[in-house]
mmCIF file of C-alpha atoms in Angstrom:
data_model
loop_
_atom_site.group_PDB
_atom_site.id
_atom_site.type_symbol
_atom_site.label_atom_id
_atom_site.label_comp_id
_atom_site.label_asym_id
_atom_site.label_seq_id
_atom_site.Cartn_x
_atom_site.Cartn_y
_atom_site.Cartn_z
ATOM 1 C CA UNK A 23 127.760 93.246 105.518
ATOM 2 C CA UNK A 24 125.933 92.075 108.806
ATOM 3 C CA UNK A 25 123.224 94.609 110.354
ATOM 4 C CA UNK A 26 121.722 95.362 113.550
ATOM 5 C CA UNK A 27 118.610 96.548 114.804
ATOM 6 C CA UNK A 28 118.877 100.097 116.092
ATOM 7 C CA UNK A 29 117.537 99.607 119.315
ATOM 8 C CA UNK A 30 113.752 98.840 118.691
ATOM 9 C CA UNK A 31 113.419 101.137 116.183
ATOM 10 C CA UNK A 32 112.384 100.543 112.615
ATOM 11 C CA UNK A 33 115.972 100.932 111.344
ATOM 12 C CA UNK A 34 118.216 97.949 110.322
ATOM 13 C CA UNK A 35 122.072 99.412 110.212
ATOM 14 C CA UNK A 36 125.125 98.471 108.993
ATOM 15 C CA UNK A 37 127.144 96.664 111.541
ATOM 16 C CA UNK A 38 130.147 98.970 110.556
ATOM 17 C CA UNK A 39 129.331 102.694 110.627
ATOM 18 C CA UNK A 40 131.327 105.451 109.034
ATOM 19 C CA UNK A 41 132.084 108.182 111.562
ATOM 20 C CA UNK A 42 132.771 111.543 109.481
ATOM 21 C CA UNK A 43 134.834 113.334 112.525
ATOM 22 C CA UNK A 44 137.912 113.649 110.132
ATOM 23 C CA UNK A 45 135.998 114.704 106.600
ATOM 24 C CA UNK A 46 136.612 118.665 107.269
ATOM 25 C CA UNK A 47 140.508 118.094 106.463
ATOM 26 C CA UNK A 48 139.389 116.284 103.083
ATOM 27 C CA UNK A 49 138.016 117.830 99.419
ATOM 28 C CA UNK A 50 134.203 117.136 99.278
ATOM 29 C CA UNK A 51 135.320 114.941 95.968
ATOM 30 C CA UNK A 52 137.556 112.612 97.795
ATOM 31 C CA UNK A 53 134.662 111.965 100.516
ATOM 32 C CA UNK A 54 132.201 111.548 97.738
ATOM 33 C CA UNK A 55 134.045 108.531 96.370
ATOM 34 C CA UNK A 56 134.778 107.432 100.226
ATOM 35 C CA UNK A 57 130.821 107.491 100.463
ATOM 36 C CA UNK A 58 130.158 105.317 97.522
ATOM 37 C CA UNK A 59 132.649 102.790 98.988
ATOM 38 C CA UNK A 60 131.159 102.391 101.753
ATOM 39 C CA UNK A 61 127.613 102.065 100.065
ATOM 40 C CA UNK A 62 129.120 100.341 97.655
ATOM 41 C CA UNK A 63 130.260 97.397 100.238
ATOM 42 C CA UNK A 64 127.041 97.269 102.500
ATOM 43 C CA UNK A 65 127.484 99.996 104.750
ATOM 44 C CA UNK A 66 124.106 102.507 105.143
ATOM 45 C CA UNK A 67 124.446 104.273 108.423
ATOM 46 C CA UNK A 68 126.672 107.526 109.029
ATOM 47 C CA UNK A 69 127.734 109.067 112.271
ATOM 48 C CA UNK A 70 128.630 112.674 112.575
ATOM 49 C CA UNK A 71 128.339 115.585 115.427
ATOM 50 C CA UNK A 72 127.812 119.533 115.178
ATOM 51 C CA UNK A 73 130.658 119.701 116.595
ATOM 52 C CA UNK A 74 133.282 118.076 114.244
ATOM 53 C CA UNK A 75 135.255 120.423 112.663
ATOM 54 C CA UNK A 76 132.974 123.502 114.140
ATOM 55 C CA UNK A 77 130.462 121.905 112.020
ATOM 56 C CA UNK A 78 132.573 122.032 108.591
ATOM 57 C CA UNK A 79 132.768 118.182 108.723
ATOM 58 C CA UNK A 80 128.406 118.133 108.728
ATOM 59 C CA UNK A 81 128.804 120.280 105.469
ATOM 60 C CA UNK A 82 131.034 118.183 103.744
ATOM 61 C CA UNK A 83 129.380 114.888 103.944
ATOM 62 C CA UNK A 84 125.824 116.707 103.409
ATOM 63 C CA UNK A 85 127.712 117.862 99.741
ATOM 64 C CA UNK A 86 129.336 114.693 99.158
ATOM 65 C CA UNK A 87 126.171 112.414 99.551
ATOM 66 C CA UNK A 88 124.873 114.728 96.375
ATOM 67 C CA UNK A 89 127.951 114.748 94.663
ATOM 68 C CA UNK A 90 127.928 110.607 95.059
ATOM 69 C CA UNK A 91 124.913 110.518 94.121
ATOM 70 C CA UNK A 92 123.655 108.767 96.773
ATOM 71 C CA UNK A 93 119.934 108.460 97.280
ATOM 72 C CA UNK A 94 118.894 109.979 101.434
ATOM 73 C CA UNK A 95 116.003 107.324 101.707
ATOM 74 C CA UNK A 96 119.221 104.464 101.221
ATOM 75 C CA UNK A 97 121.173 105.810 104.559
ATOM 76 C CA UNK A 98 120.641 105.910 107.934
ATOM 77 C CA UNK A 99 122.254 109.631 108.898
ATOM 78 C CA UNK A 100 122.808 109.829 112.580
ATOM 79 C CA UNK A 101 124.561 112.912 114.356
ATOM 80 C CA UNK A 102 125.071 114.593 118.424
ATOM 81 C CA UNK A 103 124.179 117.411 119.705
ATOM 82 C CA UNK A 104 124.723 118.940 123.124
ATOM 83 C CA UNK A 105 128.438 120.082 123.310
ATOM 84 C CA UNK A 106 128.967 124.389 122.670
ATOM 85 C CA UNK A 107 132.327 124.790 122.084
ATOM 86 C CA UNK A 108 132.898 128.163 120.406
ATOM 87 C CA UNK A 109 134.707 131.168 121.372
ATOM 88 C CA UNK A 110 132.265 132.175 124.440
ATOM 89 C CA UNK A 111 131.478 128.327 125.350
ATOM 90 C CA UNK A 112 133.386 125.143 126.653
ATOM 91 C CA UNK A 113 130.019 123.518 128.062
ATOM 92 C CA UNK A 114 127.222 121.020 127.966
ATOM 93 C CA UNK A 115 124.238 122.728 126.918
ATOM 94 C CA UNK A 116 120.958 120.670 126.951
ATOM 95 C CA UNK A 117 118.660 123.312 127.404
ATOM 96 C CA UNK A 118 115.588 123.024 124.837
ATOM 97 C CA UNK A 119 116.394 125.936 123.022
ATOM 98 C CA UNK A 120 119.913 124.478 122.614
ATOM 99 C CA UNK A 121 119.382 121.032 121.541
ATOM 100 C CA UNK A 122 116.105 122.480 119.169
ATOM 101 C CA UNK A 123 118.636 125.282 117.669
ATOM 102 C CA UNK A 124 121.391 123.030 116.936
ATOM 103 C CA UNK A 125 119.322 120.547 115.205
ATOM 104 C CA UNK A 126 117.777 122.828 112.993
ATOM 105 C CA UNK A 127 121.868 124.039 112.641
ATOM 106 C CA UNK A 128 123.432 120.649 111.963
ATOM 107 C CA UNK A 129 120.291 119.754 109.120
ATOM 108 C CA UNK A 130 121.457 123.778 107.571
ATOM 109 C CA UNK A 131 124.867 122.096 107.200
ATOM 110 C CA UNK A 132 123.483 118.991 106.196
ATOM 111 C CA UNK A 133 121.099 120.379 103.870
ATOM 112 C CA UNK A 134 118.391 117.644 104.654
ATOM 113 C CA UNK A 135 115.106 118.018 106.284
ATOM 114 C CA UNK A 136 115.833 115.921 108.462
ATOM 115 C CA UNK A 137 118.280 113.306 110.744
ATOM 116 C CA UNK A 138 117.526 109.459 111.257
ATOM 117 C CA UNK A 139 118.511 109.756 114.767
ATOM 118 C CA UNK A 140 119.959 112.449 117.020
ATOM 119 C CA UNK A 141 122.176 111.835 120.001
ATOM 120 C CA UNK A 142 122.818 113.599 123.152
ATOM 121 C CA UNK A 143 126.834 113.843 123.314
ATOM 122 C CA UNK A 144 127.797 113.845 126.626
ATOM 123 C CA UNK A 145 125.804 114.055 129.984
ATOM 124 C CA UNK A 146 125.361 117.240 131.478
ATOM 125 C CA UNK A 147 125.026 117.604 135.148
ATOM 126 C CA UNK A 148 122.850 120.687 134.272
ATOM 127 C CA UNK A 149 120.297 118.836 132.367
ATOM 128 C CA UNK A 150 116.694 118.888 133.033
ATOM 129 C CA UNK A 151 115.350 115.412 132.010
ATOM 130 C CA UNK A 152 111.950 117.295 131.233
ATOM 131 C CA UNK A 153 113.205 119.867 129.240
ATOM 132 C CA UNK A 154 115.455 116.867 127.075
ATOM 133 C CA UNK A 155 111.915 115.120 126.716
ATOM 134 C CA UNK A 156 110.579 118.470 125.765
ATOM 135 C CA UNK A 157 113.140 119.136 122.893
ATOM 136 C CA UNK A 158 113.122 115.330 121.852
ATOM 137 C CA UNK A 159 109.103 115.464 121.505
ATOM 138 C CA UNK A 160 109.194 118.736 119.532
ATOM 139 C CA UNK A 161 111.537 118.007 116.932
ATOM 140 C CA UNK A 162 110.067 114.612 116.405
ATOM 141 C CA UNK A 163 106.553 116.126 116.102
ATOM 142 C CA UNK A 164 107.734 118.518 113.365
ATOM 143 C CA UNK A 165 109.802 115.473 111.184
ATOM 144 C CA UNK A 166 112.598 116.789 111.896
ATOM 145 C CA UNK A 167 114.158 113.668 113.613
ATOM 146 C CA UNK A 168 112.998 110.058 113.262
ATOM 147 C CA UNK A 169 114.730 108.596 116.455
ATOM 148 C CA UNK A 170 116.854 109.510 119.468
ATOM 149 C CA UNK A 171 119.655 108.681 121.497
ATOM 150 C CA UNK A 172 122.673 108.908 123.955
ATOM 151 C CA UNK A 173 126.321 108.963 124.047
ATOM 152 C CA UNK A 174 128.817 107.933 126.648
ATOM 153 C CA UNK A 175 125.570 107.902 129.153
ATOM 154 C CA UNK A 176 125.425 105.768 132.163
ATOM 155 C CA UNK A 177 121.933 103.411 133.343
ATOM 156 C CA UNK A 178 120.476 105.995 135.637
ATOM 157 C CA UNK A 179 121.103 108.753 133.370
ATOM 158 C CA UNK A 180 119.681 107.028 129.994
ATOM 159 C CA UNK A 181 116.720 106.321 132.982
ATOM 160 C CA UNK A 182 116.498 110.186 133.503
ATOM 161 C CA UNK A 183 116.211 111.014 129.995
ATOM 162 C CA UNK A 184 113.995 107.966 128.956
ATOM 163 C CA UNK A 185 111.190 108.584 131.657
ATOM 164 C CA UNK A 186 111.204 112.223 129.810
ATOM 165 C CA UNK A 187 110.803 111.655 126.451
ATOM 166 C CA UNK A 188 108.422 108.614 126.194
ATOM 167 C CA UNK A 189 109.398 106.747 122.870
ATOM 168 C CA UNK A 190 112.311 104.002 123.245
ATOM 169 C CA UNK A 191 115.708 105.446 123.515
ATOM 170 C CA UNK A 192 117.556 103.653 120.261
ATOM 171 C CA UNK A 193 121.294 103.842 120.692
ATOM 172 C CA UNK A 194 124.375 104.598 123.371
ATOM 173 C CA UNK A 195 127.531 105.910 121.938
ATOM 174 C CA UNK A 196 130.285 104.502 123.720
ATOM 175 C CA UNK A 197 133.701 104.103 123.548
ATOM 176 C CA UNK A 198 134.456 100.078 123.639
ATOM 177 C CA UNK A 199 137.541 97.982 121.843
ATOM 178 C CA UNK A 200 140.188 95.398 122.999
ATOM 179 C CA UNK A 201 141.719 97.784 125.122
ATOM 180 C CA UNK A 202 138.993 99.194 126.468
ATOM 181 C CA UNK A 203 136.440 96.574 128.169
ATOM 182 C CA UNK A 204 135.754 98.398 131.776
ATOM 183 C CA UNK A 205 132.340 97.479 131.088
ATOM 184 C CA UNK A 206 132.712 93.833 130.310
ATOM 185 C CA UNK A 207 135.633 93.689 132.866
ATOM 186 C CA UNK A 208 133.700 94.885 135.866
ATOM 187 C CA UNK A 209 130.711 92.121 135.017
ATOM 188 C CA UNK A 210 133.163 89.491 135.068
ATOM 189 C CA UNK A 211 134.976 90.609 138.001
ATOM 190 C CA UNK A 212 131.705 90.483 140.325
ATOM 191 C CA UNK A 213 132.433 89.464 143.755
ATOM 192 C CA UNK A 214 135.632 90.458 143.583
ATOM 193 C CA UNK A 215 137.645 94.128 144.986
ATOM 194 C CA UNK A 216 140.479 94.043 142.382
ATOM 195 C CA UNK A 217 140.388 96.983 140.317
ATOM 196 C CA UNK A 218 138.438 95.357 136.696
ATOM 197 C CA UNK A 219 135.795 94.944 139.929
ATOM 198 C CA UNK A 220 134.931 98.721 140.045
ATOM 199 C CA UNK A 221 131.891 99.781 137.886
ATOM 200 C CA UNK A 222 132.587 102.915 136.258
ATOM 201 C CA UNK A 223 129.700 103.035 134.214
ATOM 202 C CA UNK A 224 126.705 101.558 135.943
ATOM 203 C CA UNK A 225 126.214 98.249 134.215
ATOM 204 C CA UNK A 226 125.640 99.963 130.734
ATOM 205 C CA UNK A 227 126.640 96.536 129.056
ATOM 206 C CA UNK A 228 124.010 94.653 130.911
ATOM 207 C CA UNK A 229 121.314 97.571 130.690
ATOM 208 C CA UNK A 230 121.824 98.081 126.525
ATOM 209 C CA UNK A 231 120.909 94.459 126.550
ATOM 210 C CA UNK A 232 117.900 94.448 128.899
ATOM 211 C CA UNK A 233 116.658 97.504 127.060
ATOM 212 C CA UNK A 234 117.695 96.825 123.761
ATOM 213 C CA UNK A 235 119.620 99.583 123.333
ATOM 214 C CA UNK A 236 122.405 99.495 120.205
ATOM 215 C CA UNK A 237 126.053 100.167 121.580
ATOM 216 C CA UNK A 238 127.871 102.113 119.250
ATOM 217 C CA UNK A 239 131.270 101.371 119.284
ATOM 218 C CA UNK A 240 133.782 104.422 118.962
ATOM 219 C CA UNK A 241 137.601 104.899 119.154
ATOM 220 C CA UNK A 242 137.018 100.992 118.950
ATOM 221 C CA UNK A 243 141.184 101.166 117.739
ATOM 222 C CA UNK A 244 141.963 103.346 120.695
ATOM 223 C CA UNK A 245 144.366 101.454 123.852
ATOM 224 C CA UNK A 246 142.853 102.970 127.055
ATOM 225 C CA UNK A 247 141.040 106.829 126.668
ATOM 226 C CA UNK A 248 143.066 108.525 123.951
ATOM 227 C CA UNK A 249 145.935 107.094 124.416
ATOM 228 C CA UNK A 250 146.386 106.221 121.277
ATOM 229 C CA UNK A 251 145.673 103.941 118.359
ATOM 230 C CA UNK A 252 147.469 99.685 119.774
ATOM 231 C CA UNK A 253 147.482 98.254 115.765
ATOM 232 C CA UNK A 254 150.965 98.454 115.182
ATOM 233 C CA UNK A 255 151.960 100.118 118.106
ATOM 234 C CA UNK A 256 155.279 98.358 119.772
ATOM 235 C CA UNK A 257 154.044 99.750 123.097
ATOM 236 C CA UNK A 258 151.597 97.027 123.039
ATOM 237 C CA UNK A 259 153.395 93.374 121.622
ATOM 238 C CA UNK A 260 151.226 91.131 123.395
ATOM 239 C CA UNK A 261 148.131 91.879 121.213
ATOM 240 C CA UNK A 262 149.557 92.689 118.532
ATOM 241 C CA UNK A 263 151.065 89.074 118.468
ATOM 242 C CA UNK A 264 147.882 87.696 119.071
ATOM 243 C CA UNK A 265 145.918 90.025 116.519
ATOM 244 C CA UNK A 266 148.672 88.532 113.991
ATOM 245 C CA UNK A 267 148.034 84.919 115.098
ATOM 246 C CA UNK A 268 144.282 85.182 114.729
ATOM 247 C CA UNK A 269 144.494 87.246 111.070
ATOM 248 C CA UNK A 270 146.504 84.557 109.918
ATOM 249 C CA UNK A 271 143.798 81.836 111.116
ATOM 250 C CA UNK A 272 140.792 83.756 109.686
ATOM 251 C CA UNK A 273 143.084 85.065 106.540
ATOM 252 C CA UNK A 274 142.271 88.729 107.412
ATOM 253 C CA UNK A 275 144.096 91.827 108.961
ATOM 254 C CA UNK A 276 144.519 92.787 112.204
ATOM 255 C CA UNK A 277 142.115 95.736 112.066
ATOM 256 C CA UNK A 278 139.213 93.130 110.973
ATOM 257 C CA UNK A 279 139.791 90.812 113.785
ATOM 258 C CA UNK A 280 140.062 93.685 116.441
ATOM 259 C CA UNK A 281 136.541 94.630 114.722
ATOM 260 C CA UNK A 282 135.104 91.365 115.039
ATOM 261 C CA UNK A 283 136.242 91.258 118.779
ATOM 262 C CA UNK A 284 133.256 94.217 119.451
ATOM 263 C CA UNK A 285 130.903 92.494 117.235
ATOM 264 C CA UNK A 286 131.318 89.167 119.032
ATOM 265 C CA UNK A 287 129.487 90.124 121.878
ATOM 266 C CA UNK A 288 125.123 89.447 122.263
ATOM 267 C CA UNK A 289 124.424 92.418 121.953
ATOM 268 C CA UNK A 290 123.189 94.617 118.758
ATOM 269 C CA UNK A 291 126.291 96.422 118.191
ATOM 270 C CA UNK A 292 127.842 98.935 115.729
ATOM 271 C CA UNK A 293 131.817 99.419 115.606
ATOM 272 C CA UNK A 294 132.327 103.415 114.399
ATOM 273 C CA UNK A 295 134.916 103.424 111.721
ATOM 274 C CA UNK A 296 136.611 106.900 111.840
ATOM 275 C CA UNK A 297 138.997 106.483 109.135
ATOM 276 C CA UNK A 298 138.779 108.487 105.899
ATOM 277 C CA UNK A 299 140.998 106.096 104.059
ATOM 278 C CA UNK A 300 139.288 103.306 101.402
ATOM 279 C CA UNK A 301 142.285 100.860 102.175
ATOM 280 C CA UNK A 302 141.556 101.298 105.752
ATOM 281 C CA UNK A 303 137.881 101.189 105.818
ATOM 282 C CA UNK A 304 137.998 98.045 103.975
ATOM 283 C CA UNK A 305 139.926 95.807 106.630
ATOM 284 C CA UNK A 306 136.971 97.088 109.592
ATOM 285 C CA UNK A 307 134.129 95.931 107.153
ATOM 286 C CA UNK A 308 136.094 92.937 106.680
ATOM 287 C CA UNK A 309 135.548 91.960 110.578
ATOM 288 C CA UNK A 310 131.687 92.087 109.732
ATOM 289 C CA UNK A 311 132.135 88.796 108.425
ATOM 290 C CA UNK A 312 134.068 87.062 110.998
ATOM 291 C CA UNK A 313 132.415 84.833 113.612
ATOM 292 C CA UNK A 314 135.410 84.340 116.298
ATOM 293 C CA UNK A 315 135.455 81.402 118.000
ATOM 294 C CA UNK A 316 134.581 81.519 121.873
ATOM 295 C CA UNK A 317 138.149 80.660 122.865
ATOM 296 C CA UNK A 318 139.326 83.000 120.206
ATOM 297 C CA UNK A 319 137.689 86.052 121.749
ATOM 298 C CA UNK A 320 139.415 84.872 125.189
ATOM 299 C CA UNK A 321 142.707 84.841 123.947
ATOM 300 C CA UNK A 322 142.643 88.105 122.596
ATOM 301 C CA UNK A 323 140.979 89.119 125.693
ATOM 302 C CA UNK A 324 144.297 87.740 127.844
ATOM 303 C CA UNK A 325 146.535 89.470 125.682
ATOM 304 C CA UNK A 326 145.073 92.623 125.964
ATOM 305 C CA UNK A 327 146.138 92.686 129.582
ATOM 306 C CA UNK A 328 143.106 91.284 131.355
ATOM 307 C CA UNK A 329 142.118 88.120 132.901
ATOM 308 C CA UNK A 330 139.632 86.265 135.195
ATOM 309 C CA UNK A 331 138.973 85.662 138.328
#
């Protein structure tokens, strides 16, 4: 298994990540063994969020890294915080109090004393940058988290935040795969006013790089935003084809190229697996080990639907 620098801090991930977003419709057992397969195959960093499952899905990984057996000081454990979404609340909420109280929530559930790194889930137009900083400062002061982060932020708003807190921002959270490149689309359509031309992010590829920030890849299987998984899918036969033609050059699946499409790119990357199936699991860390050839990337590029200029 290849690793990455998370952003410029101390921790060396996994290339592949295991996202636990599905765990709460699994048995704590069945997890446990999922766990150790990962571990077992190179992978040491695990994504989650408060908010997966109404927390249930925090729970059951925090039991099945004891049931596995699995050592803390071996894993990177990563999750978000900033999205209320309970019976009184549909919101953003990055108030201090808020991002302080569901920390101290999420390592309940986890039963740890603390996370390797914390992320911010989605911007909220309400935030105070200060009071971000504030909350960031605090819990790292009492060892409570190691490192922080975004997720699905743009340049100005990572900016906002960063100015804040101090310390180095470490990772963005955003959703990137074959079929979904805005961000690499708009820097190769500069110049240009077709439609790849439009920045809908701010530059975040360029900026992660500048900054050193770690993209986390997620829904990296997703065509377009939620519009479902393309492997397989006869909605999309062009890459498909293609994903076919290049397994059968680099004697792999079509899931392990697709991975090693993200991880092509120069910058330290992480592709989130979200699946909670060993067979599954295996074919993503399986495009760890892939180096794609230039022209390879291209092609699959072109039969994703895009092109250049």
């Amino acid at each position: 298994m290849k690793t990455t620098q998370i952003g410029t801090s101390a921790f060396v991930g996994s290339q592949i990540a295991l996202g636990i977003m599905r765990a709460d419709s699994h048995p704590v057992s069945e997890i446990a063994k999922l766990l150790q397969f990962a571990v077992d195959r190179g992978i040491n960093f695990f994504d989650n969020a408060d908010i997966y499952g109404g927390g249930k899905c925090e729970e059951i990984f925090g039991a099945a890294l004891r049931e596995a057996g699995i050592a803390r000081d071996k894993v990177i454990v990563q999750t978000k915080v900033g999205i209320r979404n309970d019976e009184e609340n549909h919101r953003y909420d990055f108030s201090k109090a808020h991002l302080i109280a569901a920390v101290d929530a999420s390592l309940k559930r986890l039963d740890m004393d603390y996370a390797d790194i914390v992320l911010v889930h989605r911007p909220d137009p309400l935030m105070d940058a200060a009071e971000v900083g504030d909350a960031f400062n605090t819990l790292r002061a009492a060892g409570k988290v190691r490192e922080f982060g975004v997720s699905n932020f743009n340049p100005l708003q990572v900016e906002l935040v960063q100015q804040a807190y101090g310390a180095p921002l470490v990772a963005n959270q955003l959703q990137l795969g074959l079929m979904h490149t805005g961000m690499i689309d708009r820097g190769i359509h500069v110049n240009m006013t077709d439609p790849a031309s439009v920045s809908h992010d701010g530059g975040i590829y360029e900026y992660s790089q500048l900054h050193h920030m770690t993209i986390q890849a997620w829904s990296p299987y997703q065509a377009g935003f939620f519009e479902g998984v393309f492997l397989d899918n006869p909605k999309y036969p062009e890459v498909n084809a293609k994903l076919q033609e290049m397994a059968d050059k680099y004697h792999t699946s079509k899931s392990a190229i697709a991975a090693a499409w993200i991880l092509r790119l120069p910058v330290s990357t992480q592709v989130i697996a979200g699946t909670m199936n060993q067979a599954h699991l295996q074919e993503t860390i399986d495009g760890a080990d892939i180096d794609l050839a230039a022209q390879d990337w291209y092609d699959l590029y072109y039969s994703a639907g895009h092109d250049l200029p």
